[in-house]
Amino acid sequence: MLSQSDYEASELFLDHSKAPRPDKVHIGLVQLSTDHSIERDLNMLVGSSAMVFSNRVYYSSSMTKEALAEISRGITQSAELIATGLPMDVMAFGCTSASIVIGNDKIRELLTANNPGIPATNPWAGALAAFKHLKAKRVSIFSPYPTEVNYPLYQQLEAEGLEVPTIGALRIEKDTDITTVSFDSMLEGARRILAQAPTDALFMSCTNLRALEHIEEIEAEIGVPVVTSTQAMFWHAMTLAGKQPEIKGFGQLLAG
């Protein structure tokens, strides 16, 4: 066996050139420790247009305002550990209810504390931008959350000048249970919501709700655009990066 000095003398030194960063939108994502769905959904959307680099932040899974607010303590540290040394084009926080409780401005501040100037989004910010893009003034809600979380959602929609004809709520108490909601339950819930009152769009809230692949079927059934949390967050992230997405099969918002 060679000594280290003999090995160093015998080692063949190679030159290399640097390849450019892949020509795709780089999205830095902070997601919840309890989210079982967002990675799967984003994998269906990114295609050749984007790359997602993620880290997780702890969440107890309890659907209370206090537990959701507590998530804010870990967002900046989680964001800082995303793909060290690789510049992001946009940052994202993957939780709708926590974004509502903490606030869009605070979420943006926490996501970009160590990288000021980078645009940032979250599902709630994305949804509000999507409603404007779709020219939706009356927005009904399919919510998996309990009433304690739904009321702030309603308040913020009203504060944005939107009418809220109906909020249909599953009243699920744990985030990890939201991912188990069946498509049949989503479709029947959407039908009941639209039967209550006319609406311009239906918002199916929560990144853990596995609604993405069913958007077009639900839209065909109820006759209005369907906006989901992950769909809206991805659409908004891409538009913030200057890339208007056109993706077939995931609803009117992404169809271009």
CSV table of C-alpha atoms in Angstrom, one decimal:
chain,number,residue,atom,x,y,z
A,1,MET,CA,0.0,0.0,0.0
A,2,LEU,CA,1.3,3.5,-0.9
A,3,SER,CA,2.0,6.1,1.7
A,4,GLN,CA,-0.1,9.2,1.4
A,5,SER,CA,2.9,11.2,0.0
A,6,ASP,CA,3.5,8.5,-2.6
A,7,TYR,CA,-0.2,8.3,-3.4
A,8,GLU,CA,-0.4,12.1,-3.9
A,9,ALA,CA,2.6,11.9,-6.3
A,10,SER,CA,0.9,9.2,-8.3
A,11,GLU,CA,-2.6,10.6,-8.4
A,12,LEU,CA,-3.6,11.8,-11.9
A,13,PHE,CA,-4.9,15.4,-11.8
A,14,LEU,CA,-7.8,16.1,-14.2
A,15,ASP,CA,-9.0,19.4,-15.6
A,16,HIS,CA,-12.7,20.2,-15.8
A,17,SER,CA,-14.9,22.9,-17.1
A,18,LYS,CA,-18.1,24.1,-15.5
A,19,ALA,CA,-21.5,23.1,-16.9
A,20,PRO,CA,-24.2,25.8,-16.6
A,21,ARG,CA,-27.1,25.5,-14.2
A,22,PRO,CA,-30.0,23.6,-15.8
A,23,ASP,CA,-32.2,25.9,-17.8
A,24,LYS,CA,-35.3,25.3,-15.6
A,25,VAL,CA,-37.1,27.3,-13.0
A,26,HIS,CA,-35.5,26.4,-9.6
A,27,ILE,CA,-38.2,26.4,-6.9
A,28,GLY,CA,-37.1,26.1,-3.3
A,29,LEU,CA,-39.9,24.5,-1.2
A,30,VAL,CA,-40.4,24.4,2.5
A,31,GLN,CA,-43.0,21.7,3.2
A,32,LEU,CA,-44.6,20.3,6.3
A,33,SER,CA,-43.3,17.2,8.1
A,34,THR,CA,-46.9,15.9,7.9
A,35,ASP,CA,-47.5,16.5,4.1
A,36,HIS,CA,-47.9,13.2,2.3
A,37,SER,CA,-49.1,14.6,-1.0
A,38,ILE,CA,-47.2,17.7,-2.2
A,39,GLU,CA,-44.1,16.0,-3.6
A,40,ARG,CA,-46.3,13.6,-5.6
A,41,ASP,CA,-48.4,16.4,-7.0
A,42,LEU,CA,-45.5,18.6,-7.9
A,43,ASN,CA,-43.8,15.6,-9.7
A,44,MET,CA,-46.9,15.6,-12.0
A,45,LEU,CA,-46.5,19.3,-12.8
A,46,VAL,CA,-42.8,20.2,-13.1
A,47,GLY,CA,-42.1,18.3,-16.3
A,48,SER,CA,-39.2,19.8,-18.2
A,49,SER,CA,-39.9,23.4,-17.1
A,50,ALA,CA,-38.9,23.4,-13.4
A,51,MET,CA,-37.0,21.7,-10.7
A,52,VAL,CA,-38.1,21.6,-7.0
A,53,PHE,CA,-35.6,21.5,-4.2
A,54,SER,CA,-37.3,20.9,-0.8
A,55,ASN,CA,-36.8,20.7,2.9
A,56,ARG,CA,-39.3,20.0,5.7
A,57,VAL,CA,-40.4,21.9,8.8
A,58,TYR,CA,-41.9,20.3,11.9
A,59,TYR,CA,-45.7,20.4,12.3
A,60,SER,CA,-47.6,18.6,15.0
A,61,SER,CA,-50.5,17.8,12.6
A,62,SER,CA,-53.1,19.4,14.9
A,63,MET,CA,-55.5,21.6,12.9
A,64,THR,CA,-55.6,24.5,15.4
A,65,LYS,CA,-54.6,28.1,14.9
A,66,GLU,CA,-52.0,27.8,17.6
A,67,ALA,CA,-50.3,24.7,16.1
A,68,LEU,CA,-50.3,26.3,12.6
A,69,ALA,CA,-48.8,29.6,14.0
A,70,GLU,CA,-46.0,27.5,15.7
A,71,ILE,CA,-44.8,26.4,12.2
A,72,SER,CA,-43.4,29.9,11.6
A,73,ARG,CA,-40.6,29.2,14.1
A,74,GLY,CA,-38.9,26.7,11.8
A,75,ILE,CA,-39.5,28.2,8.3
A,76,THR,CA,-36.3,30.3,7.9
A,77,GLN,CA,-34.0,27.5,9.1
A,78,SER,CA,-35.6,25.0,6.8
A,79,ALA,CA,-35.4,27.4,3.9
A,80,GLU,CA,-31.7,28.1,4.6
A,81,LEU,CA,-30.9,24.3,4.2
A,82,ILE,CA,-32.4,23.9,0.8
A,83,ALA,CA,-29.7,23.0,-1.8
A,84,THR,CA,-26.8,25.0,-0.2
A,85,GLY,CA,-24.9,26.9,-2.9
A,86,LEU,CA,-27.5,26.5,-5.6
A,87,PRO,CA,-29.4,29.8,-6.4
A,88,MET,CA,-33.2,29.5,-6.4
A,89,ASP,CA,-35.5,31.5,-8.7
A,90,VAL,CA,-38.4,31.5,-6.3
A,91,MET,CA,-39.2,30.2,-2.8
A,92,ALA,CA,-42.4,28.5,-1.8
A,93,PHE,CA,-44.0,27.5,1.5
A,94,GLY,CA,-46.3,24.5,1.1
A,95,CYS,CA,-49.1,25.0,3.6
A,96,THR,CA,-52.3,26.8,2.9
A,97,SER,CA,-53.8,26.9,6.4
A,98,ALA,CA,-50.5,28.0,8.0
A,99,SER,CA,-50.1,30.7,5.4
A,100,ILE,CA,-53.6,32.0,6.2
A,101,VAL,CA,-52.8,32.0,10.0
A,102,ILE,CA,-49.3,33.4,9.7
A,103,GLY,CA,-50.0,35.8,6.8
A,104,ASN,CA,-48.6,36.1,3.3
A,105,ASP,CA,-46.2,38.9,4.1
A,106,LYS,CA,-44.7,37.1,7.1
A,107,ILE,CA,-44.3,33.9,5.2
A,108,ARG,CA,-42.4,35.8,2.4
A,109,GLU,CA,-40.2,37.4,5.0
A,110,LEU,CA,-39.4,34.1,6.7
A,111,LEU,CA,-38.7,32.3,3.4
A,112,THR,CA,-36.3,34.9,2.1
A,113,ALA,CA,-34.7,36.1,5.3
A,114,ASN,CA,-31.3,34.8,4.2
A,115,ASN,CA,-31.8,35.4,0.5
A,116,PRO,CA,-33.5,38.8,0.2
A,117,GLY,CA,-34.9,39.7,-3.2
A,118,ILE,CA,-36.0,36.3,-4.2
A,119,PRO,CA,-39.8,36.2,-5.0
A,120,ALA,CA,-41.8,33.9,-2.7
A,121,THR,CA,-45.2,32.3,-2.7
A,122,ASN,CA,-47.4,29.9,-0.9
A,123,PRO,CA,-50.7,28.1,-1.7
A,124,TRP,CA,-52.8,30.9,-0.2
A,125,ALA,CA,-50.9,33.7,-2.1
A,126,GLY,CA,-51.1,31.5,-5.2
A,127,ALA,CA,-54.8,31.0,-4.8
A,128,LEU,CA,-55.6,34.7,-4.4
A,129,ALA,CA,-53.5,35.4,-7.5
A,130,ALA,CA,-55.3,32.6,-9.3
A,131,PHE,CA,-58.8,34.0,-8.5
A,132,LYS,CA,-57.7,37.3,-10.0
A,133,HIS,CA,-56.3,35.6,-13.1
A,134,LEU,CA,-59.5,33.7,-13.6
A,135,LYS,CA,-61.6,36.8,-12.9
A,136,ALA,CA,-63.4,35.0,-10.2
A,137,LYS,CA,-65.4,37.3,-7.8
A,138,ARG,CA,-67.5,34.6,-6.1
A,139,VAL,CA,-65.4,31.8,-4.7
A,140,SER,CA,-66.8,28.8,-2.9
A,141,ILE,CA,-64.6,26.6,-0.7
A,142,PHE,CA,-64.1,22.9,-0.3
A,143,SER,CA,-62.3,22.7,3.0
A,144,PRO,CA,-60.9,19.7,4.9
A,145,TYR,CA,-60.3,21.9,8.0
A,146,PRO,CA,-62.3,22.4,11.2
A,147,THR,CA,-64.3,25.5,11.8
A,148,GLU,CA,-61.5,27.2,13.8
A,149,VAL,CA,-59.4,27.3,10.6
A,150,ASN,CA,-62.2,27.9,8.2
A,151,TYR,CA,-63.3,31.1,9.8
A,152,PRO,CA,-59.9,32.9,9.2
A,153,LEU,CA,-60.1,31.6,5.6
A,154,TYR,CA,-63.5,33.1,5.2
A,155,GLN,CA,-62.4,36.4,6.8
A,156,GLN,CA,-59.4,36.8,4.4
A,157,LEU,CA,-61.5,36.0,1.4
A,158,GLU,CA,-64.0,38.7,2.4
A,159,ALA,CA,-61.1,41.1,3.2
A,160,GLU,CA,-59.9,40.6,-0.4
A,161,GLY,CA,-63.2,41.8,-1.7
A,162,LEU,CA,-64.4,38.3,-2.8
A,163,GLU,CA,-67.8,36.9,-2.2
A,164,VAL,CA,-68.0,33.5,-0.5
A,165,PRO,CA,-71.3,31.8,-1.4
A,166,THR,CA,-70.5,28.5,0.3
A,167,ILE,CA,-67.8,26.9,2.5
A,168,GLY,CA,-68.2,23.1,2.7
A,169,ALA,CA,-66.1,21.6,5.5
A,170,LEU,CA,-64.9,18.1,6.3
A,171,ARG,CA,-63.8,19.3,9.8
A,172,ILE,CA,-60.8,17.0,9.9
A,173,GLU,CA,-58.7,17.5,13.0
A,174,LYS,CA,-55.3,16.1,11.9
A,175,ASP,CA,-53.3,17.1,8.8
A,176,THR,CA,-52.2,13.5,8.2
A,177,ASP,CA,-55.8,12.4,7.8
A,178,ILE,CA,-56.5,14.9,5.0
A,179,THR,CA,-54.4,12.9,2.6
A,180,THR,CA,-56.9,9.9,3.0
A,181,VAL,CA,-59.9,11.8,1.6
A,182,SER,CA,-61.3,9.8,-1.3
A,183,PHE,CA,-62.0,11.2,-4.8
A,184,ASP,CA,-65.7,10.2,-4.4
A,185,SER,CA,-65.9,12.4,-1.3
A,186,MET,CA,-64.3,15.3,-3.1
A,187,LEU,CA,-66.7,15.0,-6.1
A,188,GLU,CA,-69.8,14.7,-3.9
A,189,GLY,CA,-68.7,17.6,-1.8
A,190,ALA,CA,-68.1,19.7,-4.8
A,191,ARG,CA,-71.6,18.9,-6.1
A,192,ARG,CA,-73.2,19.8,-2.8
A,193,ILE,CA,-71.3,23.1,-2.6
A,194,LEU,CA,-72.3,24.1,-6.1
A,195,ALA,CA,-75.9,23.1,-5.4
A,196,GLN,CA,-76.1,25.7,-2.6
A,197,ALA,CA,-75.3,28.8,-4.7
A,198,PRO,CA,-73.7,29.9,-8.0
A,199,THR,CA,-70.0,30.5,-7.9
A,200,ASP,CA,-67.2,31.6,-10.3
A,201,ALA,CA,-64.6,29.1,-9.0
A,202,LEU,CA,-64.2,26.4,-6.4
A,203,PHE,CA,-61.1,26.5,-4.2
A,204,MET,CA,-60.1,23.0,-2.9
A,205,SER,CA,-57.8,24.0,0.0
A,206,CYS,CA,-54.8,22.1,1.4
A,207,THR,CA,-51.7,20.7,-0.2
A,208,ASN,CA,-52.4,17.4,1.6
A,209,LEU,CA,-55.7,17.0,-0.3
A,210,ARG,CA,-55.1,14.7,-3.2
A,211,ALA,CA,-57.3,16.7,-5.6
A,212,LEU,CA,-54.8,17.6,-8.3
A,213,GLU,CA,-55.2,14.7,-10.7
A,214,HIS,CA,-59.0,15.0,-10.4
A,215,ILE,CA,-59.3,18.7,-11.2
A,216,GLU,CA,-60.6,18.3,-14.8
A,217,GLU,CA,-63.2,15.7,-13.9
A,218,ILE,CA,-64.5,17.9,-11.1
A,219,GLU,CA,-64.5,20.9,-13.4
A,220,ALA,CA,-66.5,19.0,-16.0
A,221,GLU,CA,-69.0,17.9,-13.3
A,222,ILE,CA,-69.6,21.4,-11.8
A,223,GLY,CA,-69.0,23.7,-14.7
A,224,VAL,CA,-66.6,26.2,-13.1
A,225,PRO,CA,-62.8,26.4,-12.7
A,226,VAL,CA,-61.3,24.4,-9.8
A,227,VAL,CA,-58.3,25.8,-8.0
A,228,THR,CA,-56.3,23.6,-5.7
A,229,SER,CA,-53.5,24.5,-3.3
A,230,THR,CA,-50.6,22.8,-5.0
A,231,GLN,CA,-51.8,23.7,-8.5
A,232,ALA,CA,-52.1,27.4,-7.5
A,233,MET,CA,-48.8,27.5,-5.7
A,234,PHE,CA,-46.9,26.0,-8.6
A,235,TRP,CA,-48.7,28.3,-11.1
A,236,HIS,CA,-47.8,31.3,-9.0
A,237,ALA,CA,-44.2,30.2,-8.5
A,238,MET,CA,-43.8,29.8,-12.3
A,239,THR,CA,-45.4,33.2,-13.1
A,240,LEU,CA,-43.2,34.9,-10.4
A,241,ALA,CA,-40.2,33.4,-12.2
A,242,GLY,CA,-41.4,34.9,-15.5
A,243,LYS,CA,-42.6,31.6,-17.0
A,244,GLN,CA,-46.3,31.3,-17.7
A,245,PRO,CA,-47.1,27.6,-17.4
A,246,GLU,CA,-49.2,25.7,-20.0
A,247,ILE,CA,-49.9,22.2,-18.7
A,248,LYS,CA,-52.8,20.2,-20.0
A,249,GLY,CA,-54.8,17.9,-17.8
A,250,PHE,CA,-54.8,19.9,-14.5
A,251,GLY,CA,-57.5,22.4,-14.9
A,252,GLN,CA,-58.2,25.7,-16.5
A,253,LEU,CA,-55.7,27.6,-14.4
A,254,LEU,CA,-52.7,25.7,-15.9
A,255,ALA,CA,-54.1,25.2,-19.3
A,256,GLY,CA,-52.7,28.6,-20.5
